[in-house]
XYZ file of C-alpha atoms in Angstrom:
100
model
C 0.000 0.000 0.000
C 1.424 3.367 -0.932
C 0.559 6.765 0.446
C 0.807 10.221 -1.028
C 2.325 11.628 2.170
C 6.044 12.373 2.053
C 8.314 11.186 4.865
C 9.971 14.584 5.339
C 8.162 17.915 5.180
C 9.718 21.318 5.881
C 7.419 23.258 8.194
C 9.334 26.515 8.266
C 11.939 28.545 10.035
C 11.273 30.763 13.036
C 12.590 34.364 13.092
C 15.156 33.301 15.728
C 16.542 30.635 13.353
C 14.823 27.537 14.754
C 14.000 25.028 12.032
C 10.862 22.856 12.122
C 10.336 19.624 10.144
C 7.928 16.716 10.139
C 9.715 13.380 9.739
C 7.245 10.540 9.554
C 4.507 11.323 12.080
C 6.767 13.285 14.448
C 7.537 16.999 14.391
C 11.186 17.831 15.094
C 12.633 21.232 15.947
C 16.297 22.198 15.707
C 17.450 25.031 17.978
C 21.120 25.679 17.317
C 22.763 22.267 17.613
C 20.049 20.729 19.811
C 17.077 18.720 18.563
C 13.631 18.531 20.111
C 10.376 16.732 19.420
C 7.139 18.645 19.645
C 4.394 16.924 21.594
C 1.136 18.818 22.235
C 2.887 22.157 21.643
C 5.643 21.322 24.145
C 9.288 20.739 23.181
C 11.054 17.669 24.554
C 14.830 17.497 24.087
C 16.181 14.466 22.223
C 19.131 12.881 24.071
C 22.474 12.456 22.284
C 22.150 8.662 22.422
C 18.947 8.820 20.392
C 20.543 11.118 17.797
C 23.458 8.688 17.437
C 21.055 5.750 17.088
C 18.926 7.659 14.526
C 21.353 9.540 12.244
C 18.600 10.099 9.673
C 17.221 12.942 11.825
C 20.324 15.099 11.404
C 20.791 13.960 7.799
C 17.292 15.144 6.855
C 17.816 18.502 8.573
C 21.149 19.055 6.795
C 19.681 18.153 3.400
C 16.761 20.518 3.989
C 19.092 23.354 5.046
C 21.071 22.975 1.824
C 17.887 22.882 -0.249
C 16.398 25.951 1.468
C 19.674 27.885 1.051
C 19.779 27.110 -2.692
C 16.096 27.902 -3.075
C 16.550 31.288 -1.393
C 19.570 32.064 -3.585
C 17.537 31.232 -6.703
C 14.708 33.499 -5.546
C 17.127 36.325 -4.758
C 18.882 35.982 -8.099
C 15.569 36.009 -9.975
C 14.658 39.283 -8.270
C 18.022 40.861 -9.013
C 19.089 42.930 -11.998
C 21.730 40.346 -12.972
C 21.046 38.797 -16.413
C 20.351 35.075 -16.698
C 23.595 34.205 -18.520
C 25.650 35.864 -15.762
C 23.704 33.961 -13.083
C 24.397 30.686 -14.906
C 28.103 31.555 -15.218
C 28.220 32.291 -11.479
C 26.616 28.923 -10.664
C 29.161 27.144 -12.894
C 32.053 28.956 -11.184
C 30.694 27.961 -7.770
C 30.384 24.334 -8.930
C 26.624 24.118 -8.357
C 25.849 23.036 -11.919
C 27.890 21.190 -14.511
C 29.606 23.053 -17.311
C 27.476 22.088 -20.333
């Protein structure tokens, strides 16, 4: 049986920098280098042993941070006065896309 629900869903970033994601049926919050689960609106800190046993939590947060950073750069570049061919040249220089 397959579902249309994704395993990981980005729920947003707070103004203070806290990042919120849903992984499976659990909502996780990252504050600095510490991870919490959200249960009934209350944050419960995840012990280091659990993070070591479940490395996919940190891996998903890191992948989402990279994606959000690239997405924001793309949005900012689209809004800028820099022509498309110069944006593409910049991305090639940075190594983000292959030189076609």
